[in-house]
Amino acid sequence: MTTDDDAAGRAPGDAAGAEAAAWFAVGDDESPADRVRDGTAAAPADWPALAVESGAATDEEDYYEQLREATVEATRAAVDERERADDRQLLHAVRAMDDAERVANELAERVSEWAGTLFEDAGTGVDGCVALAERDPEGPAEERVVSLATRVADLAAEADELEAFIESRAPVAAPNLAALAGPVLAARLISLAGGLEPLAKKPSGTLQVLGAEDALFAHLRGHGSSPKHGVIYTHEYVRGTRPEDRGSASRALAGKLTIAARIDHYSGDYRPELEAELDERMQTIRARAEDDDGGADDE
């Protein structure tokens, strides 16, 4: 909607038409904040004067005080709505999953070291902690070790449940991205970019190296080669391609993922042809290995 800065110094013009579109001319089912967020005006006007003339404000100072309250409320509502969006929930879920896995693995090392002094058959890692959590402790030391192992088992279980949540929600928040990348990688890309909208606005070259920022900065400082891929390395189409073709595979995958993210953000409709196009491109890239092998056999 037209701002007061735009309208400053302008004639009121058609007061009736302007007042009908003004943020302070609200209906029974609207609040000033709703009109600030969603309202429009066909033309600028002297809104403070119109507000005073209509009785919506006692004077210009009162008008601006009401406007401030309405804009703050509208902004707060917009932020709350954005934070509850599906892509933000994925962002928090994948970060929480990674944190739970990291802490579980770190604590598992401590438990394994401690448990080795008390139990001859103590296992290692998270699986060892899951087994320890089922023991009946004897004495204070064993009680503490079993208690800590139980915490590790709970964190590992929580990480699994978070992964299940991601797998169920990613296809809803980003159907094309989830179909091409897989739910967890899709959520991880959204997390690294800071949301689906920022991801959709990034060029494919940037998406390609998301997660490899340290290597990229080292390259920019002249301390290493340019990274070919970031977190998308975990995708089968990159990880399962021979090293000399991974650059091509990464570019092809990043290009399609960028298109998928843009479709998800701007339209939200599922496009199965993206998967077919990516599959065809990867078959072409991987065929190089077969051609090279065939040439070597011919020799």
mmCIF file of C-alpha atoms in Angstrom:
data_model
loop_
_atom_site.group_PDB
_atom_site.id
_atom_site.type_symbol
_atom_site.label_atom_id
_atom_site.label_comp_id
_atom_site.label_asym_id
_atom_site.label_seq_id
_atom_site.Cartn_x
_atom_site.Cartn_y
_atom_site.Cartn_z
ATOM 1 C CA MET A 1 0.000 0.000 0.000
ATOM 2 C CA THR A 2 1.088 3.578 -0.563
ATOM 3 C CA THR A 3 3.217 4.915 2.273
ATOM 4 C CA ASP A 4 2.865 8.242 4.006
ATOM 5 C CA ASP A 5 6.272 9.282 2.704
ATOM 6 C CA ASP A 6 4.964 8.848 -0.833
ATOM 7 C CA ALA A 7 1.855 10.830 -0.008
ATOM 8 C CA ALA A 8 3.553 13.683 1.839
ATOM 9 C CA GLY A 9 2.661 17.099 0.467
ATOM 10 C CA ARG A 10 0.009 15.767 -1.936
ATOM 11 C CA ALA A 11 -3.550 17.039 -2.199
ATOM 12 C CA PRO A 12 -6.275 14.935 -0.599
ATOM 13 C CA GLY A 13 -8.048 14.571 -3.953
ATOM 14 C CA ASP A 14 -11.057 12.277 -3.841
ATOM 15 C CA ALA A 15 -11.447 11.944 -0.089
ATOM 16 C CA ALA A 16 -14.220 9.356 -0.246
ATOM 17 C CA GLY A 17 -12.292 7.036 -2.567
ATOM 18 C CA ALA A 18 -9.017 7.522 -0.709
ATOM 19 C CA GLU A 19 -10.623 6.959 2.683
ATOM 20 C CA ALA A 20 -12.191 3.718 1.440
ATOM 21 C CA ALA A 21 -8.708 2.414 0.656
ATOM 22 C CA ALA A 22 -6.959 3.850 3.715
ATOM 23 C CA TRP A 23 -5.454 1.532 6.303
ATOM 24 C CA PHE A 24 -7.487 3.199 9.063
ATOM 25 C CA ALA A 25 -10.814 2.656 7.241
ATOM 26 C CA VAL A 26 -11.267 -0.936 8.404
ATOM 27 C CA GLY A 27 -14.315 -3.177 8.375
ATOM 28 C CA ASP A 28 -15.797 -5.437 11.031
ATOM 29 C CA ASP A 29 -13.562 -8.355 10.019
ATOM 30 C CA GLU A 30 -10.398 -6.296 9.560
ATOM 31 C CA SER A 31 -7.931 -4.677 11.923
ATOM 32 C CA PRO A 32 -5.579 -1.786 11.135
ATOM 33 C CA ALA A 33 -2.707 -4.294 11.062
ATOM 34 C CA ASP A 34 -4.580 -6.458 8.520
ATOM 35 C CA ARG A 35 -5.165 -3.447 6.278
ATOM 36 C CA VAL A 36 -1.505 -2.377 6.584
ATOM 37 C CA ARG A 37 -0.419 -5.865 5.463
ATOM 38 C CA ASP A 38 -2.993 -6.500 2.758
ATOM 39 C CA GLY A 39 -4.512 -3.142 1.808
ATOM 40 C CA THR A 40 -3.912 -1.213 -1.397
ATOM 41 C CA ALA A 41 -4.694 2.265 -2.684
ATOM 42 C CA ALA A 42 -5.293 3.309 -6.273
ATOM 43 C CA ALA A 43 -3.441 6.598 -5.767
ATOM 44 C CA PRO A 44 -1.421 8.425 -3.095
ATOM 45 C CA ALA A 45 -3.179 10.857 -0.798
ATOM 46 C CA ASP A 46 -2.652 13.016 2.272
ATOM 47 C CA TRP A 47 -3.463 10.183 4.662
ATOM 48 C CA PRO A 48 -2.944 12.117 7.931
ATOM 49 C CA ALA A 49 -5.376 14.835 6.818
ATOM 50 C CA LEU A 50 -7.912 12.247 5.662
ATOM 51 C CA ALA A 51 -7.638 10.414 8.964
ATOM 52 C CA VAL A 52 -8.356 13.615 10.896
ATOM 53 C CA GLU A 53 -11.231 14.573 8.565
ATOM 54 C CA SER A 54 -12.828 11.131 8.913
ATOM 55 C CA GLY A 55 -12.477 11.142 12.706
ATOM 56 C CA ALA A 56 -10.086 8.187 12.691
ATOM 57 C CA ALA A 57 -7.440 10.352 14.396
ATOM 58 C CA THR A 58 -7.661 13.445 16.540
ATOM 59 C CA ASP A 59 -4.631 15.088 14.942
ATOM 60 C CA GLU A 60 -1.534 14.265 12.899
ATOM 61 C CA GLU A 61 0.450 13.120 15.936
ATOM 62 C CA ASP A 62 -2.328 10.729 16.916
ATOM 63 C CA TYR A 63 -2.418 9.420 13.326
ATOM 64 C CA TYR A 64 1.276 8.562 13.313
ATOM 65 C CA GLU A 65 1.025 6.925 16.728
ATOM 66 C CA GLN A 66 -1.782 4.698 15.482
ATOM 67 C CA LEU A 67 0.157 3.971 12.290
ATOM 68 C CA ARG A 68 3.195 2.924 14.293
ATOM 69 C CA GLU A 69 1.120 0.533 16.418
ATOM 70 C CA ALA A 70 -0.520 -0.966 13.322
ATOM 71 C CA THR A 71 2.762 -1.455 11.458
ATOM 72 C CA VAL A 72 4.467 -3.033 14.472
ATOM 73 C CA GLU A 73 1.545 -5.433 14.898
ATOM 74 C CA ALA A 74 1.536 -6.225 11.164
ATOM 75 C CA THR A 75 5.275 -6.885 11.183
ATOM 76 C CA ARG A 76 5.021 -9.118 14.226
ATOM 77 C CA ALA A 77 2.213 -11.117 12.593
ATOM 78 C CA ALA A 78 4.232 -11.463 9.377
ATOM 79 C CA VAL A 79 7.287 -12.706 11.295
ATOM 80 C CA ASP A 80 5.203 -15.204 13.266
ATOM 81 C CA GLU A 81 3.616 -16.462 10.053
ATOM 82 C CA ARG A 82 7.001 -16.791 8.353
ATOM 83 C CA GLU A 83 8.537 -18.679 11.274
ATOM 84 C CA ARG A 84 5.679 -21.184 11.181
ATOM 85 C CA ALA A 85 6.099 -21.816 7.446
ATOM 86 C CA ASP A 86 6.884 -25.372 6.344
ATOM 87 C CA ASP A 87 10.375 -24.567 5.078
ATOM 88 C CA ARG A 88 11.310 -22.953 8.408
ATOM 89 C CA GLN A 89 10.128 -26.063 10.238
ATOM 90 C CA LEU A 90 12.340 -28.172 7.992
ATOM 91 C CA LEU A 91 15.265 -25.837 8.678
ATOM 92 C CA HIS A 92 14.889 -26.253 12.439
ATOM 93 C CA ALA A 93 14.249 -29.993 12.186
ATOM 94 C CA VAL A 94 17.364 -30.804 10.150
ATOM 95 C CA ARG A 95 19.553 -28.662 12.410
ATOM 96 C CA ALA A 96 18.073 -30.342 15.482
ATOM 97 C CA MET A 97 18.649 -33.766 13.908
ATOM 98 C CA ASP A 98 22.290 -32.944 13.218
ATOM 99 C CA ASP A 99 22.751 -31.611 16.751
ATOM 100 C CA ALA A 100 21.168 -34.705 18.276
ATOM 101 C CA GLU A 101 23.395 -37.011 16.206
ATOM 102 C CA ARG A 102 26.533 -35.004 16.979
ATOM 103 C CA VAL A 103 25.907 -34.884 20.730
ATOM 104 C CA ALA A 104 24.911 -38.568 20.811
ATOM 105 C CA ASN A 105 28.157 -39.578 19.100
ATOM 106 C CA GLU A 106 30.284 -37.374 21.345
ATOM 107 C CA LEU A 107 28.660 -38.704 24.511
ATOM 108 C CA ALA A 108 28.887 -42.258 23.201
ATOM 109 C CA GLU A 109 32.675 -41.947 23.106
ATOM 110 C CA ARG A 110 32.704 -40.868 26.745
ATOM 111 C CA VAL A 111 30.315 -43.646 27.765
ATOM 112 C CA SER A 112 32.353 -46.285 25.919
ATOM 113 C CA GLU A 113 35.557 -45.195 27.639
ATOM 114 C CA TRP A 114 33.926 -45.157 31.066
ATOM 115 C CA ALA A 115 31.907 -48.339 30.573
ATOM 116 C CA GLY A 116 35.064 -50.203 29.523
ATOM 117 C CA THR A 117 36.360 -49.832 33.071
ATOM 118 C CA LEU A 118 33.216 -51.381 34.561
ATOM 119 C CA PHE A 119 31.864 -53.933 32.087
ATOM 120 C CA GLU A 120 33.978 -56.520 30.287
ATOM 121 C CA ASP A 121 31.489 -56.802 27.420
ATOM 122 C CA ALA A 122 30.787 -53.081 26.998
ATOM 123 C CA GLY A 123 30.175 -52.134 23.399
ATOM 124 C CA THR A 124 31.186 -48.957 21.612
ATOM 125 C CA GLY A 125 29.412 -46.144 19.867
ATOM 126 C CA VAL A 126 25.704 -45.388 19.968
ATOM 127 C CA ASP A 127 24.781 -49.063 19.566
ATOM 128 C CA GLY A 128 26.892 -49.903 22.584
ATOM 129 C CA CYS A 129 25.053 -47.233 24.586
ATOM 130 C CA VAL A 130 21.671 -48.620 23.527
ATOM 131 C CA ALA A 131 22.735 -52.016 24.891
ATOM 132 C CA LEU A 132 24.115 -50.469 28.092
ATOM 133 C CA ALA A 133 20.861 -48.581 28.664
ATOM 134 C CA GLU A 134 19.073 -51.926 29.133
ATOM 135 C CA ARG A 135 21.382 -53.085 31.957
ATOM 136 C CA ASP A 136 20.499 -53.105 35.640
ATOM 137 C CA PRO A 137 23.276 -51.120 37.324
ATOM 138 C CA GLU A 138 25.010 -52.306 40.457
ATOM 139 C CA GLY A 139 26.542 -49.536 42.491
ATOM 140 C CA PRO A 140 26.760 -45.769 42.015
ATOM 141 C CA ALA A 141 29.330 -45.797 39.193
ATOM 142 C CA GLU A 142 27.398 -48.265 37.050
ATOM 143 C CA GLU A 143 24.222 -46.308 37.730
ATOM 144 C CA ARG A 144 25.792 -43.162 36.315
ATOM 145 C CA VAL A 145 27.176 -44.954 33.253
ATOM 146 C CA VAL A 146 23.822 -46.597 32.490
ATOM 147 C CA SER A 147 22.039 -43.279 33.015
ATOM 148 C CA LEU A 148 24.378 -41.530 30.581
ATOM 149 C CA ALA A 149 24.003 -44.362 28.081
ATOM 150 C CA THR A 150 20.234 -43.943 28.326
ATOM 151 C CA ARG A 151 20.601 -40.260 27.402
ATOM 152 C CA VAL A 152 22.624 -41.259 24.350
ATOM 153 C CA ALA A 153 19.994 -43.805 23.318
ATOM 154 C CA ASP A 154 17.256 -41.192 23.743
ATOM 155 C CA LEU A 155 19.160 -38.673 21.601
ATOM 156 C CA ALA A 156 19.689 -41.268 18.884
ATOM 157 C CA ALA A 157 15.984 -42.133 18.956
ATOM 158 C CA GLU A 158 15.101 -38.440 18.740
ATOM 159 C CA ALA A 159 17.378 -38.031 15.727
ATOM 160 C CA ASP A 160 15.579 -40.925 14.028
ATOM 161 C CA GLU A 161 12.195 -39.359 14.768
ATOM 162 C CA LEU A 162 13.360 -36.006 13.448
ATOM 163 C CA GLU A 163 14.508 -37.701 10.252
ATOM 164 C CA ALA A 164 11.085 -39.320 9.906
ATOM 165 C CA PHE A 165 9.474 -35.894 10.388
ATOM 166 C CA ILE A 166 11.702 -34.426 7.676
ATOM 167 C CA GLU A 167 10.870 -37.255 5.286
ATOM 168 C CA SER A 168 7.159 -36.627 5.776
ATOM 169 C CA ARG A 169 7.249 -32.803 5.596
ATOM 170 C CA ALA A 170 9.846 -32.079 2.908
ATOM 171 C CA PRO A 171 7.606 -33.316 0.056
ATOM 172 C CA VAL A 172 4.914 -30.922 1.300
ATOM 173 C CA ALA A 173 7.145 -27.866 1.679
ATOM 174 C CA ALA A 174 9.275 -28.468 -1.423
ATOM 175 C CA PRO A 175 7.866 -31.320 -3.553
ATOM 176 C CA ASN A 176 10.217 -30.970 -6.517
ATOM 177 C CA LEU A 177 13.340 -30.389 -4.444
ATOM 178 C CA ALA A 178 12.508 -33.355 -2.211
ATOM 179 C CA ALA A 179 11.862 -35.584 -5.240
ATOM 180 C CA LEU A 180 15.194 -34.736 -6.874
ATOM 181 C CA ALA A 181 17.429 -34.470 -3.809
ATOM 182 C CA GLY A 182 15.645 -36.694 -1.335
ATOM 183 C CA PRO A 183 13.875 -35.265 1.733
ATOM 184 C CA VAL A 184 16.901 -34.980 4.035
ATOM 185 C CA LEU A 185 19.237 -33.392 1.464
ATOM 186 C CA ALA A 186 16.434 -31.035 0.419
ATOM 187 C CA ALA A 187 15.975 -29.958 4.039
ATOM 188 C CA ARG A 188 19.735 -29.561 4.443
ATOM 189 C CA LEU A 189 19.960 -27.297 1.380
ATOM 190 C CA ILE A 190 17.063 -25.204 2.696
ATOM 191 C CA SER A 191 18.827 -24.967 6.062
ATOM 192 C CA LEU A 192 22.169 -23.934 4.561
ATOM 193 C CA ALA A 193 20.487 -21.270 2.426
ATOM 194 C CA GLY A 194 18.374 -19.953 5.309
ATOM 195 C CA GLY A 195 15.011 -20.886 3.802
ATOM 196 C CA LEU A 196 13.337 -21.935 0.574
ATOM 197 C CA GLU A 197 13.063 -18.389 -0.774
ATOM 198 C CA PRO A 198 16.801 -17.599 -0.343
ATOM 199 C CA LEU A 199 17.614 -20.974 -1.911
ATOM 200 C CA ALA A 200 15.348 -20.262 -4.880
ATOM 201 C CA LYS A 201 17.111 -16.950 -5.473
ATOM 202 C CA LYS A 202 20.608 -18.430 -5.537
ATOM 203 C CA PRO A 203 22.342 -19.271 -8.826
ATOM 204 C CA SER A 204 23.035 -22.938 -9.424
ATOM 205 C CA GLY A 205 26.790 -22.393 -8.942
ATOM 206 C CA THR A 206 26.157 -21.218 -5.390
ATOM 207 C CA LEU A 207 23.803 -24.105 -4.614
ATOM 208 C CA GLN A 208 26.435 -26.486 -5.952
ATOM 209 C CA VAL A 209 28.958 -25.543 -3.247
ATOM 210 C CA LEU A 210 26.577 -25.013 -0.307
ATOM 211 C CA GLY A 211 28.200 -26.707 2.662
ATOM 212 C CA ALA A 212 31.721 -26.292 1.272
ATOM 213 C CA GLU A 213 32.197 -22.718 2.423
ATOM 214 C CA ASP A 214 35.480 -23.397 4.216
ATOM 215 C CA ALA A 215 37.016 -24.941 1.085
ATOM 216 C CA LEU A 216 35.618 -22.137 -1.070
ATOM 217 C CA PHE A 217 37.079 -19.409 1.135
ATOM 218 C CA ALA A 218 40.425 -21.231 1.217
ATOM 219 C CA HIS A 219 40.366 -21.288 -2.585
ATOM 220 C CA LEU A 220 39.570 -17.568 -2.723
ATOM 221 C CA ARG A 221 42.568 -16.925 -0.468
ATOM 222 C CA GLY A 222 44.740 -18.954 -2.806
ATOM 223 C CA HIS A 223 45.168 -21.883 -0.412
ATOM 224 C CA GLY A 224 43.383 -24.597 -2.333
ATOM 225 C CA SER A 225 41.511 -25.649 -5.435
ATOM 226 C CA SER A 226 37.941 -24.617 -6.123
ATOM 227 C CA PRO A 227 35.460 -27.114 -4.604
ATOM 228 C CA LYS A 228 33.376 -29.029 -7.134
ATOM 229 C CA HIS A 229 30.532 -29.695 -4.732
ATOM 230 C CA GLY A 230 29.296 -29.149 -1.223
ATOM 231 C CA VAL A 231 26.639 -31.102 0.609
ATOM 232 C CA ILE A 232 25.162 -32.363 -2.670
ATOM 233 C CA TYR A 233 28.084 -34.829 -2.667
ATOM 234 C CA THR A 234 25.844 -37.070 -0.540
ATOM 235 C CA HIS A 235 23.501 -37.507 -3.513
ATOM 236 C CA GLU A 236 23.953 -40.780 -5.358
ATOM 237 C CA TYR A 237 24.340 -38.968 -8.668
ATOM 238 C CA VAL A 238 27.491 -37.264 -7.371
ATOM 239 C CA ARG A 239 28.880 -39.757 -4.880
ATOM 240 C CA GLY A 240 28.252 -42.692 -7.235
ATOM 241 C CA THR A 241 29.897 -41.057 -10.261
ATOM 242 C CA ARG A 242 33.589 -41.589 -10.994
ATOM 243 C CA PRO A 243 35.819 -38.752 -9.701
ATOM 244 C CA GLU A 244 36.711 -37.310 -13.115
ATOM 245 C CA ASP A 245 33.007 -36.856 -13.943
ATOM 246 C CA ARG A 246 31.835 -35.530 -10.577
ATOM 247 C CA GLY A 247 32.246 -31.911 -11.627
ATOM 248 C CA SER A 248 29.829 -32.433 -14.527
ATOM 249 C CA ALA A 249 27.491 -34.442 -12.313
ATOM 250 C CA SER A 250 27.516 -31.732 -9.636
ATOM 251 C CA ARG A 251 26.725 -28.990 -12.152
ATOM 252 C CA ALA A 252 23.910 -31.004 -13.696
ATOM 253 C CA LEU A 253 22.396 -31.840 -10.308
ATOM 254 C CA ALA A 254 22.773 -28.285 -8.977
ATOM 255 C CA GLY A 255 21.122 -26.872 -12.100
ATOM 256 C CA LYS A 256 18.047 -29.067 -11.721
ATOM 257 C CA LEU A 257 17.863 -28.525 -7.950
ATOM 258 C CA THR A 258 17.899 -24.761 -8.506
ATOM 259 C CA ILE A 259 15.017 -25.028 -10.963
ATOM 260 C CA ALA A 260 13.150 -27.299 -8.529
ATOM 261 C CA ALA A 261 13.609 -24.828 -5.653
ATOM 262 C CA ARG A 262 12.307 -21.964 -7.783
ATOM 263 C CA ILE A 263 9.231 -23.907 -8.862
ATOM 264 C CA ASP A 264 8.557 -24.944 -5.262
ATOM 265 C CA HIS A 265 8.827 -21.375 -4.013
ATOM 266 C CA TYR A 266 7.021 -19.506 -6.768
ATOM 267 C CA SER A 267 4.333 -21.988 -7.826
ATOM 268 C CA GLY A 268 4.473 -25.070 -5.605
ATOM 269 C CA ASP A 269 3.248 -27.524 -8.240
ATOM 270 C CA TYR A 270 4.995 -30.844 -8.687
ATOM 271 C CA ARG A 271 6.822 -31.326 -12.021
ATOM 272 C CA PRO A 272 7.761 -35.009 -12.537
ATOM 273 C CA GLU A 273 9.498 -34.158 -15.813
ATOM 274 C CA LEU A 274 12.368 -32.645 -13.800
ATOM 275 C CA GLU A 275 13.303 -36.092 -12.506
ATOM 276 C CA ALA A 276 13.198 -37.567 -16.010
ATOM 277 C CA GLU A 277 15.391 -34.768 -17.366
ATOM 278 C CA LEU A 278 17.926 -35.201 -14.560
ATOM 279 C CA ASP A 279 18.002 -38.980 -15.026
ATOM 280 C CA GLU A 280 18.625 -38.551 -18.744
ATOM 281 C CA ARG A 281 21.426 -36.047 -18.173
ATOM 282 C CA MET A 282 23.121 -38.302 -15.625
ATOM 283 C CA GLN A 283 22.911 -41.283 -17.942
ATOM 284 C CA THR A 284 24.757 -39.228 -20.539
ATOM 285 C CA ILE A 285 27.473 -38.265 -18.048
ATOM 286 C CA ARG A 286 27.919 -41.793 -16.737
ATOM 287 C CA ALA A 287 28.024 -43.180 -20.265
ATOM 288 C CA ARG A 288 31.437 -41.525 -20.600
ATOM 289 C CA ALA A 289 32.889 -44.126 -18.247
ATOM 290 C CA GLU A 290 31.496 -46.933 -20.373
ATOM 291 C CA ASP A 291 32.872 -45.318 -23.523
ATOM 292 C CA ASP A 292 36.311 -44.940 -21.911
ATOM 293 C CA ASP A 293 36.257 -48.568 -20.754
ATOM 294 C CA GLY A 294 35.225 -49.680 -24.209
ATOM 295 C CA GLY A 295 38.054 -47.723 -25.791
ATOM 296 C CA ALA A 296 40.559 -49.268 -23.398
ATOM 297 C CA ASP A 297 39.289 -52.776 -24.231
ATOM 298 C CA ASP A 298 39.587 -52.075 -27.947
ATOM 299 C CA GLU A 299 43.220 -51.143 -27.490
#
